[in-house]
Coordinates of C-alpha atoms in Angstrom, one line a residue:
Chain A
X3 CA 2.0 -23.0 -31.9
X4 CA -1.3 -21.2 -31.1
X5 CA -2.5 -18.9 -33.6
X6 CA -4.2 -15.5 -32.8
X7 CA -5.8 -13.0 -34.8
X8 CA -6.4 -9.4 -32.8
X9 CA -9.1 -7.5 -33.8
X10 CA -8.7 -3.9 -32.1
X11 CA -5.8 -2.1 -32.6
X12 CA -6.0 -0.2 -28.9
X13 CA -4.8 -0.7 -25.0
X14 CA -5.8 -4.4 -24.7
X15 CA -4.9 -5.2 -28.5
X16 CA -1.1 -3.8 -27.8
X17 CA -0.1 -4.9 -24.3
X18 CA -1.7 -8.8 -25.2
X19 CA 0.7 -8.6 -28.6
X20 CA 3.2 -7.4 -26.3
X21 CA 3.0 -10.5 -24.0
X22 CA 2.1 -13.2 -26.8
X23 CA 5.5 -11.9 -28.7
X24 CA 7.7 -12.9 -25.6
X25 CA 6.5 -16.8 -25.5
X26 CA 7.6 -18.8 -28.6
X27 CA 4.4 -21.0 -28.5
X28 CA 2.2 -18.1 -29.6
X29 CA 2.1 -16.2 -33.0
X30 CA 0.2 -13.1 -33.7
X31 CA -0.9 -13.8 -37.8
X32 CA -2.8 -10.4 -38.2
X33 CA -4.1 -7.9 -36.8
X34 CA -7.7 -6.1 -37.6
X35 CA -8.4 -1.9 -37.1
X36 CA -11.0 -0.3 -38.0
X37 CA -9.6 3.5 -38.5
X38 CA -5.8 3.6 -36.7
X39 CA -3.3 1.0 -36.3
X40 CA -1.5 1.3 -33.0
X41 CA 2.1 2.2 -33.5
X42 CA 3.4 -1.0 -31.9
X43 CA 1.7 -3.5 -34.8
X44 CA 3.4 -1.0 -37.4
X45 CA 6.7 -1.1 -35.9
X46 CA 6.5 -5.1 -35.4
X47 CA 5.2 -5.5 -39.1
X48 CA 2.6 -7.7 -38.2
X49 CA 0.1 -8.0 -41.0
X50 CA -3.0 -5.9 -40.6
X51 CA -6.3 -6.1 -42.2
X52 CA -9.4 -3.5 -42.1
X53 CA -11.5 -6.2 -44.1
X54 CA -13.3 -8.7 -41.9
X55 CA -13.5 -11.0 -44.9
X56 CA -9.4 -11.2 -45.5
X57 CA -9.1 -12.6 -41.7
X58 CA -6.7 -15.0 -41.7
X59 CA -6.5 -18.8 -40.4
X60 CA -6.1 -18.9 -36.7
X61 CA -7.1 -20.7 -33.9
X62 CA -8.3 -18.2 -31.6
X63 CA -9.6 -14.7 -32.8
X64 CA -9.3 -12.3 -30.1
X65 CA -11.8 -9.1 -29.8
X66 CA -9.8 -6.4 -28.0
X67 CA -13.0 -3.8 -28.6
X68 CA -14.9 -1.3 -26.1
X69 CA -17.7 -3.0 -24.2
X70 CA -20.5 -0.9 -26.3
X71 CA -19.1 -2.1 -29.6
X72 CA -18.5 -5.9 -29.1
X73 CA -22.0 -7.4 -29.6
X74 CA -22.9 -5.3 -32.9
X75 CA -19.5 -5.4 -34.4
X76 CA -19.3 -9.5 -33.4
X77 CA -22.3 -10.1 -35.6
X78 CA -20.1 -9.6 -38.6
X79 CA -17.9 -12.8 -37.9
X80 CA -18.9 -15.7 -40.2
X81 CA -16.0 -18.4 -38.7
X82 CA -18.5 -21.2 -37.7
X83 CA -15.6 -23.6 -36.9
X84 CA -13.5 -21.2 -35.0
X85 CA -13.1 -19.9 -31.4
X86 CA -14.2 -16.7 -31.4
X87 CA -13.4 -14.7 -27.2
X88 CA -13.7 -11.2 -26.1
X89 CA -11.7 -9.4 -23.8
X90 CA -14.5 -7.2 -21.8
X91 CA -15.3 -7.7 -17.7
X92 CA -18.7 -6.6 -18.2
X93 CA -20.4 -7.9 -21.4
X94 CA -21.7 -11.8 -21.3
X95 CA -20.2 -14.3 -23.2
X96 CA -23.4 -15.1 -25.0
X97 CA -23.3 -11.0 -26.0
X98 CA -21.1 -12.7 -28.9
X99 CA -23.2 -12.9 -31.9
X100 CA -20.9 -14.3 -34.0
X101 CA -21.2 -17.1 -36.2
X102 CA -18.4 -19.4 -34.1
X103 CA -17.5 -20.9 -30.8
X104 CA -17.7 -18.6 -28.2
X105 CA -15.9 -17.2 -25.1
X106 CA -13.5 -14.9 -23.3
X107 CA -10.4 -14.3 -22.4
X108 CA -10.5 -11.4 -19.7
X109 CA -7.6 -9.8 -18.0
X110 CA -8.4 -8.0 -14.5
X111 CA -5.9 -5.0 -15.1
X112 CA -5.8 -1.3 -15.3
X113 CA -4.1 -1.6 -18.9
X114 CA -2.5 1.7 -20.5
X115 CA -0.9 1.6 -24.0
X116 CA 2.3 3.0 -23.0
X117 CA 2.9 2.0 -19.6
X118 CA 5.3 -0.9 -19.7
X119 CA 3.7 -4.0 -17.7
X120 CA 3.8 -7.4 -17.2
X121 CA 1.0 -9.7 -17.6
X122 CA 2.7 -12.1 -15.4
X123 CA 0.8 -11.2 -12.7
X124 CA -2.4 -10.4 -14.2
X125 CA -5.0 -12.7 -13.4
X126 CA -7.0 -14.1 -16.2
X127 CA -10.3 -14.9 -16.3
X128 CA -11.9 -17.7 -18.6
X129 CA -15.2 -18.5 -20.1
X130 CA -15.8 -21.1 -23.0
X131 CA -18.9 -22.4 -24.7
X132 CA -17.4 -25.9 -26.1
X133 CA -15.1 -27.9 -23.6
X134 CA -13.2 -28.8 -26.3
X135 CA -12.2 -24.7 -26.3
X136 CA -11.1 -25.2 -22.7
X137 CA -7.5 -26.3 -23.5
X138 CA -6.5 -24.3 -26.4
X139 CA -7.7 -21.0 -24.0
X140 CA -5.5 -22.7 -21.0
X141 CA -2.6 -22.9 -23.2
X142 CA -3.1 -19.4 -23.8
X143 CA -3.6 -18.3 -20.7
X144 CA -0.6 -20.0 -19.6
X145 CA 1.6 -18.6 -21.9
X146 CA 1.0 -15.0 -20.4
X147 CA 0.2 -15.6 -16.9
X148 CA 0.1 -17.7 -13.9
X149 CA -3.4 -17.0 -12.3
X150 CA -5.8 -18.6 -14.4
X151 CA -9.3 -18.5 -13.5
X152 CA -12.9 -19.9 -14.5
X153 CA -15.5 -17.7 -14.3
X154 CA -18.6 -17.8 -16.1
X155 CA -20.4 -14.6 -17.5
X156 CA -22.3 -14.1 -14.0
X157 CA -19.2 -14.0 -11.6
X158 CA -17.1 -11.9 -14.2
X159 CA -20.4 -9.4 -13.7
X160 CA -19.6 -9.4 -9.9
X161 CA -15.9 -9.5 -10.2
X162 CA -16.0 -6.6 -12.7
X163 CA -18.4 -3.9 -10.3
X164 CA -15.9 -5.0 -7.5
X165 CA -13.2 -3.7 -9.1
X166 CA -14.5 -0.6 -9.8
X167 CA -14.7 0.1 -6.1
X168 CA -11.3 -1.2 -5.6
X169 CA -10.1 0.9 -8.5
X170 CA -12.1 4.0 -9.6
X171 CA -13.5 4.3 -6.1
X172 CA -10.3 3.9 -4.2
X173 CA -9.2 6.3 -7.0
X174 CA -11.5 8.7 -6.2
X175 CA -10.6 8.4 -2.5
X176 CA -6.9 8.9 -3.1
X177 CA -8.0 12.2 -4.8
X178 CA -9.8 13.6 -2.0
X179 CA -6.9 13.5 -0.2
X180 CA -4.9 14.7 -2.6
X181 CA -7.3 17.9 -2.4
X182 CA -7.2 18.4 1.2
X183 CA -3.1 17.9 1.3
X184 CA -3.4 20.6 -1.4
X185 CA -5.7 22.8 0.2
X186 CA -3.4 22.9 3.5
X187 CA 0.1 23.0 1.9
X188 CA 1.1 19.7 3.1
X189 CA 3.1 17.4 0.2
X190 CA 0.7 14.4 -1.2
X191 CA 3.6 12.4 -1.0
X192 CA 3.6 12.4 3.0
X193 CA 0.6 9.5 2.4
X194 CA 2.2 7.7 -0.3
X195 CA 3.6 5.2 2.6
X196 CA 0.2 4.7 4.4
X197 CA -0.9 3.7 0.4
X198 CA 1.1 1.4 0.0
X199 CA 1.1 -0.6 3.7
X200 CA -2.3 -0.3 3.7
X201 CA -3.3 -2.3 0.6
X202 CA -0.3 -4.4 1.2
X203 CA -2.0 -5.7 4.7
X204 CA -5.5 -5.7 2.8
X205 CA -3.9 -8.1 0.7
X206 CA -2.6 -10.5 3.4
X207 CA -6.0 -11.1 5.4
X208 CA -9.3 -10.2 5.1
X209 CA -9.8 -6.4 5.3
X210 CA -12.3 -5.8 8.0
X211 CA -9.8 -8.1 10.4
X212 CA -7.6 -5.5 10.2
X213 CA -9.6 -2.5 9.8
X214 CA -9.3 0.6 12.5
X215 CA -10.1 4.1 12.9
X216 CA -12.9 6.9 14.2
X217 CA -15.6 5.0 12.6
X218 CA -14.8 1.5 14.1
X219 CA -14.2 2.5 17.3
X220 CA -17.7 4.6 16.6
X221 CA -15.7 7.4 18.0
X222 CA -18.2 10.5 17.8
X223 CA -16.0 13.4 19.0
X224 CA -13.2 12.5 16.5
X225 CA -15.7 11.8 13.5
X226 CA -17.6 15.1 14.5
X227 CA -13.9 17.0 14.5
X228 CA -13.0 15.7 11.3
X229 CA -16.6 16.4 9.3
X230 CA -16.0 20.1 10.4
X231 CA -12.8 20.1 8.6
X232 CA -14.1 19.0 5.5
X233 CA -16.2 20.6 2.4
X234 CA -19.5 19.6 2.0
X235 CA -18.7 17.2 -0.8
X236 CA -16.0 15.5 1.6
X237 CA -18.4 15.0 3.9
X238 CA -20.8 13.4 1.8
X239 CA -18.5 10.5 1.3
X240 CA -17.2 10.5 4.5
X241 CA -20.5 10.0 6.5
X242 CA -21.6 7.1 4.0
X243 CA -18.1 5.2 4.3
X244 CA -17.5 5.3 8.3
X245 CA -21.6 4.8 8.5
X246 CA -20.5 1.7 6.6
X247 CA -17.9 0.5 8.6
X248 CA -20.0 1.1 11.8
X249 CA -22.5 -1.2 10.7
X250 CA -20.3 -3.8 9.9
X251 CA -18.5 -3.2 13.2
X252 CA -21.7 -3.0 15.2
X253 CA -22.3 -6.4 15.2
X254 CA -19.3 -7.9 16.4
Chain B
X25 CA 23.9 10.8 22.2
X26 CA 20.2 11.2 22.6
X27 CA 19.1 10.2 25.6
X28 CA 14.6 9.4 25.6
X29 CA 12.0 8.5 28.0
X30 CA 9.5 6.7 26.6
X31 CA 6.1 7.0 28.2
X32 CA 2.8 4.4 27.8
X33 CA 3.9 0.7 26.5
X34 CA 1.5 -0.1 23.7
X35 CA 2.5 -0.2 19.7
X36 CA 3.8 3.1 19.0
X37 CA 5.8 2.6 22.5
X38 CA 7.6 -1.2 21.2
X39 CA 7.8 0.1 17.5
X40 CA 9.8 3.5 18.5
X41 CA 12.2 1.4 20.9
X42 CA 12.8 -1.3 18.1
X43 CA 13.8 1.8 15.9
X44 CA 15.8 3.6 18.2
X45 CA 17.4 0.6 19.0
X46 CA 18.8 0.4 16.1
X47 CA 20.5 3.3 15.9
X48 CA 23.5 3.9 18.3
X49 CA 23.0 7.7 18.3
X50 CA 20.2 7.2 20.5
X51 CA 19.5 5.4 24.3
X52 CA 16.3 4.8 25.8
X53 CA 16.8 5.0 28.9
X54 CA 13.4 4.2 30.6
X55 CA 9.4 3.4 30.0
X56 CA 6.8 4.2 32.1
X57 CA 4.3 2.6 32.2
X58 CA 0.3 2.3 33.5
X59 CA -0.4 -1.2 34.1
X60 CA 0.9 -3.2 31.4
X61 CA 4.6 -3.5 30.4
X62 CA 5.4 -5.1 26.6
X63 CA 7.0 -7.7 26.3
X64 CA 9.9 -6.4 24.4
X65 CA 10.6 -3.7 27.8
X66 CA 10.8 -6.7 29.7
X67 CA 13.4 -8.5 27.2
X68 CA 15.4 -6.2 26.4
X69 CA 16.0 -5.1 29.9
X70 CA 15.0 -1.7 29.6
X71 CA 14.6 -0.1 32.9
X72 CA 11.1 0.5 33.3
X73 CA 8.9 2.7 36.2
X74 CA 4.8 3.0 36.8
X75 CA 5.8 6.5 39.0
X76 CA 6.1 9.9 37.8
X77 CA 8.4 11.1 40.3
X78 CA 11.1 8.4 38.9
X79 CA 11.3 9.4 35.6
X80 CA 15.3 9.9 34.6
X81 CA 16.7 12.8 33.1
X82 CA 16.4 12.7 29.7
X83 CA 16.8 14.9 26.3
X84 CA 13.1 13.7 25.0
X85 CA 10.0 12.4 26.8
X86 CA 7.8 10.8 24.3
X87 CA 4.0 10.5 25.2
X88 CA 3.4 7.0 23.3
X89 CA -0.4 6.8 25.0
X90 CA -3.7 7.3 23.2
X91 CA -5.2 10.7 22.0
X92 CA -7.9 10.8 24.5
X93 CA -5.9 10.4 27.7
X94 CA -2.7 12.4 26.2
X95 CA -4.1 16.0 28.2
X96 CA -5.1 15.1 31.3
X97 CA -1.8 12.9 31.4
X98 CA 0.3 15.3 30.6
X99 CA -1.0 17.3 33.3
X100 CA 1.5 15.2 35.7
X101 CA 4.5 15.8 34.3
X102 CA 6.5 18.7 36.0
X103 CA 9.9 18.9 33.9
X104 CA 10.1 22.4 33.3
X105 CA 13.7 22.7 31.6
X106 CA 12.7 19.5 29.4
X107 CA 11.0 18.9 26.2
X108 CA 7.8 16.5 26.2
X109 CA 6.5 15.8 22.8
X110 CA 4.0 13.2 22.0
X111 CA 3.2 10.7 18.7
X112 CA -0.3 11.7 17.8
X113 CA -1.8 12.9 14.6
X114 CA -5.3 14.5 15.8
X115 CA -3.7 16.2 19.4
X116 CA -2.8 19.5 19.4
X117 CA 0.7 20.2 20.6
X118 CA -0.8 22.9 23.0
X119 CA -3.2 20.1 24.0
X120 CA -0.7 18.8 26.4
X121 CA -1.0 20.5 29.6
X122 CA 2.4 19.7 30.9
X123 CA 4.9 21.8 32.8
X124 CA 7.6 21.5 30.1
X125 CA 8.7 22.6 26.8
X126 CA 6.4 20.9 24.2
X127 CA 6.4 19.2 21.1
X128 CA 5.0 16.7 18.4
X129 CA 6.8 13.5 17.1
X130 CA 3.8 12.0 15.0
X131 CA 4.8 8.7 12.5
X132 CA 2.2 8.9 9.9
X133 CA 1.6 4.9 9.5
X134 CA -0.7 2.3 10.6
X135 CA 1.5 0.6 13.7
X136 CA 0.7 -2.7 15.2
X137 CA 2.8 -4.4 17.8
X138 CA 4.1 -7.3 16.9
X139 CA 4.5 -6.5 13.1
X140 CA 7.9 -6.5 11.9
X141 CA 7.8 -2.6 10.3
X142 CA 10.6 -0.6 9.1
X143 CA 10.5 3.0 9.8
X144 CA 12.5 3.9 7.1
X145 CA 9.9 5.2 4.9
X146 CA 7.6 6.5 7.3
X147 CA 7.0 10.1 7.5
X148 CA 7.7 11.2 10.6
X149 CA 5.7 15.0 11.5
X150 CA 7.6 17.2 14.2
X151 CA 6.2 20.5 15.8
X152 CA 8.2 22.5 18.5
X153 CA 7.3 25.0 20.4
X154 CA 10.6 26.5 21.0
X155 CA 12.7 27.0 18.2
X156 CA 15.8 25.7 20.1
X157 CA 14.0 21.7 20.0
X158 CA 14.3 21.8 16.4
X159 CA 17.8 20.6 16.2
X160 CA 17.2 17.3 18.6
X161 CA 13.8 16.4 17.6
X162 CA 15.1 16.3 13.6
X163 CA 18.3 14.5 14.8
X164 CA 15.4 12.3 17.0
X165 CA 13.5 11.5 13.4
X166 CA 16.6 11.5 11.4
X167 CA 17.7 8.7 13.0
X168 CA 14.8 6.5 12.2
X169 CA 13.5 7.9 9.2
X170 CA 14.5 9.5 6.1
X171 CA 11.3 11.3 5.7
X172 CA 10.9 14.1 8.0
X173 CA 8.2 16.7 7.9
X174 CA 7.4 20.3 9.5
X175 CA 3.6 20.3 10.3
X176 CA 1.7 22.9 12.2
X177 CA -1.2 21.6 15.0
X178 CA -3.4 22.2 12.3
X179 CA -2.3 21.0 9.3
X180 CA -1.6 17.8 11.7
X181 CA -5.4 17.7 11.9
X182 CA -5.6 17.9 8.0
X183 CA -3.3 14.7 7.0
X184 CA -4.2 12.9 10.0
X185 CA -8.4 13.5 8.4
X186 CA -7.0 12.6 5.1
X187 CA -5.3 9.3 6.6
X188 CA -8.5 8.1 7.8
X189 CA -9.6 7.7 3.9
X190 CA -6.0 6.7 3.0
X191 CA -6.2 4.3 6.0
X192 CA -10.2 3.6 7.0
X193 CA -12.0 4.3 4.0
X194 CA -10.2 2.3 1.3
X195 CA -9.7 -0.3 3.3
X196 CA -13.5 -0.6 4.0
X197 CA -14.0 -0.3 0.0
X198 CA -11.3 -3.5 -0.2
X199 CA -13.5 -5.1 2.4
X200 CA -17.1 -4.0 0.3
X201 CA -15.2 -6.0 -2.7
X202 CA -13.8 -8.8 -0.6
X203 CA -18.1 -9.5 0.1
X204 CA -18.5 -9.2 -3.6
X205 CA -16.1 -12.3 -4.3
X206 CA -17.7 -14.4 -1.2
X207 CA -21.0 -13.8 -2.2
X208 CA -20.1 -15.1 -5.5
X209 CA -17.6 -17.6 -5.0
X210 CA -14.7 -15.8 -6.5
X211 CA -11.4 -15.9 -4.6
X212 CA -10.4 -12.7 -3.2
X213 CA -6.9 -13.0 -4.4
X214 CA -8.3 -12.2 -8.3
X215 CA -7.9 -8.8 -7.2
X216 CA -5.2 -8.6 -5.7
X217 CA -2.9 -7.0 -8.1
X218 CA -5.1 -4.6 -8.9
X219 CA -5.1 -3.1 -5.7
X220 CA -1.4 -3.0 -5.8
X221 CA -1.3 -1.3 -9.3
X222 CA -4.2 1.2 -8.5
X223 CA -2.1 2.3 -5.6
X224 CA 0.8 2.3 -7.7
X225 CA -0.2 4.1 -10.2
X226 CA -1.6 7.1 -7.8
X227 CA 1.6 7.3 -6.6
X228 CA 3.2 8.8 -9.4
X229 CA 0.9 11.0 -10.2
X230 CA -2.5 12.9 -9.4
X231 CA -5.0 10.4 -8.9
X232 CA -7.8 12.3 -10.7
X233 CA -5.5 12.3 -14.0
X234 CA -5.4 8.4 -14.0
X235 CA -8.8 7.8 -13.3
X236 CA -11.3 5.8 -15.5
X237 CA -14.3 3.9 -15.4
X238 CA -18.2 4.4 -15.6
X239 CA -18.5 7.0 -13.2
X240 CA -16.0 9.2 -15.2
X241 CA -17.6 8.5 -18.2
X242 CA -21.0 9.1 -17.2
X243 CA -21.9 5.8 -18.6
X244 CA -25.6 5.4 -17.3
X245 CA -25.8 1.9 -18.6
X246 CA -23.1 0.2 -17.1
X247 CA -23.9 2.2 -13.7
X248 CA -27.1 1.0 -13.6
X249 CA -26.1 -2.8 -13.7
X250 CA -23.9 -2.3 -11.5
X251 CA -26.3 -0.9 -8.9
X252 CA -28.4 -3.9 -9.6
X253 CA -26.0 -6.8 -8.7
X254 CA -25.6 -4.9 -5.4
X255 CA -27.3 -5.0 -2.0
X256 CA -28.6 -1.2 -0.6
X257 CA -25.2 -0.6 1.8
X258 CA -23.0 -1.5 -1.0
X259 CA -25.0 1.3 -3.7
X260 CA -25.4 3.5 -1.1
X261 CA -21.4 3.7 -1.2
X262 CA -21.4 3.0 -4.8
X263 CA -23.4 5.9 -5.1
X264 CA -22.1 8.7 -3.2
X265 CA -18.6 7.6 -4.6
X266 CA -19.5 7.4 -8.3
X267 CA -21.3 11.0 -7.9
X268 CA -18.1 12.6 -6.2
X269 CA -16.0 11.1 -9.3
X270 CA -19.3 12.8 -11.7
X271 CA -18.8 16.3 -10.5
X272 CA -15.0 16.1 -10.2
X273 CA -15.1 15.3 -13.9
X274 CA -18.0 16.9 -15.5
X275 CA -16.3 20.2 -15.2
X276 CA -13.0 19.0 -17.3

């Protein structure tokens, strides 16, 4: 039985209780807020603390915090036998100033509060400081999830600005249609199939194998018609990103 | 019983016939073709013609050829009691020069050939110029497709604009993060299902109202580390994106 302590009480804090609940070999002892509990931890009457100093005996204390918050809060720990992780994509492991072992346990999700999902899927990225910490974060990896990975502080870095193209960026792209469906009284819903296949065959190669288009084809005419139907914002990003995929397709 | 011509033998050509033939409400009678026949003609023993003069008499002849060619092609075809439509998004329905009655039949997907697809979902766009083609071109689409639309030549234009950064642009922002990972060593397939959950999620609702990140936040910090772990084609896109997301957002 692995034994966690939580300290957060927001997104992260909730859907990881959520998923450690379901797996027998994981117990949630306590769980630490600074100014709200989450609903969920009140409703599960799992023991809460807002005193760092009435943490309870675990094996692996888990900082479900906000990127800006986790170094300066971390300096309060005193548990200099104990394993100490974060949760965050962008802050370095060595960020923790803890007094304990370090690392971090980071899941590579979009993760609401409400939204019912399953971590089963989710990969999850690990750091350690101690190899000894290596197994115990395995096993807890393990209990949630099925794509384990080892990435130190740089790579999660890397990984973490590539997924904010993939999704605030592709977000932000999905938008801009939206706006020029809604501008032309056409239903957004009409692209919701070209969405889907087109991450979907993303997913299954590598995407510039199967990229096509105006901009591939460096087809001037079609890219000239389609700039004078946009606003001047629209065009902005749509010069940059078929200007991108020209010069990648240049070459070949 | 719908009886179609089909006319040009490349994806759009095999992927229609595949559809139609499933469906016992509908006969295609004949391709014509330029100077390659697919395959799938040739094993399905579908009577096939490279001359004009030959085509059979039909209900629908479907222009399957690619948009550049479809006007001056269309300038051949003398059927004047018959209705000629053809499958593209960015032609305009009076772009085809044809002595016939005219009409669009536009699948809003990405098609490949060999691909097993189902057309089920796909959006299928009609446009007629006489009202008396609405009946048999919906019956046409309804037979393949439960999603049947009523664009205009220029609202055509819109979608098919806004497909390119459904289609083009998000897959080139997949490809931007799949150079991340390589440069890196980190397996592609880490993010994976967050491009399936991004998409997801902007399915069921407005993109802008789900979106999150740096940019939204105006979080200077964490933009400007990102910038630096990238090389000057990836900010340049990193850029112009995280600005568009700035503006959309400063004004809530």
């Amino acid at each position: 039985m692995i034994k966690v302590v939580l300290l957060g009480s927001g997104n992260v804090a909730v859907q990881l209780a959520k998923a450690f609940h379901k797996n027998e070999n994981v117990e949630v002892l306590q769980v630490y807020y600074h100014t709200k509990l989450a609903k969920y931890f009140k409703n599960k009457n799992i023991e809460c603390t807002q005193e760092i100093y009435l943490l309870k005996d675990a094996h692996v204390y888990i900082l479900c915090l906000s990127d800006d918050v986790i170094s300066t809060f971390s300096k309060k720990i005193d548990l200099p036998t104990k394993l100490v992780v974060h949760t965050s994509g962008s802050v370095a492991m060595n960020d923790l100033e803890c007094n304990a072992r370090k690392g971090v346990f980071y899941p590579l999700q979009t993760i609401s509060k409400d939204k019912k999902m399953s971590f089963k899927k989710v990969p999850l990225c690990l750091e350690w400081e101690h190899e000894k910490d290596k197994i115990i974060l395995e096993k807890l990896a393990n209990s949630i999830t099925k794509n384990v990975y080892y990435l130190d502080s740089s790579q999660r870095k890397q990984i973490h600005t590539a997924a904010v193209f993939i999704n605030n960026f592709t977000n932000e792209i999905y938008q801009i249609a939206h706006d020029i469906c809604k501008e032309n009284d056409i239903p957004f819903e009409l692209l919701h199939p070209l969405m889907l296949e087109t991450t979907k065959k993303a997913i299954k190669t590598e995407p510039k194998l199967i990229q096509t288009g105006p901009a591939k084809r460096n087809d001037k005419t079609t890219i000239k018609k389609h700039l004078n139907l946009l606003n001047e914002k629209q065009q902005k990003v749509y010069k940059v990103l078929t200007n991108s995929i020209r010069e990648r397709h240049a070459n070949k």
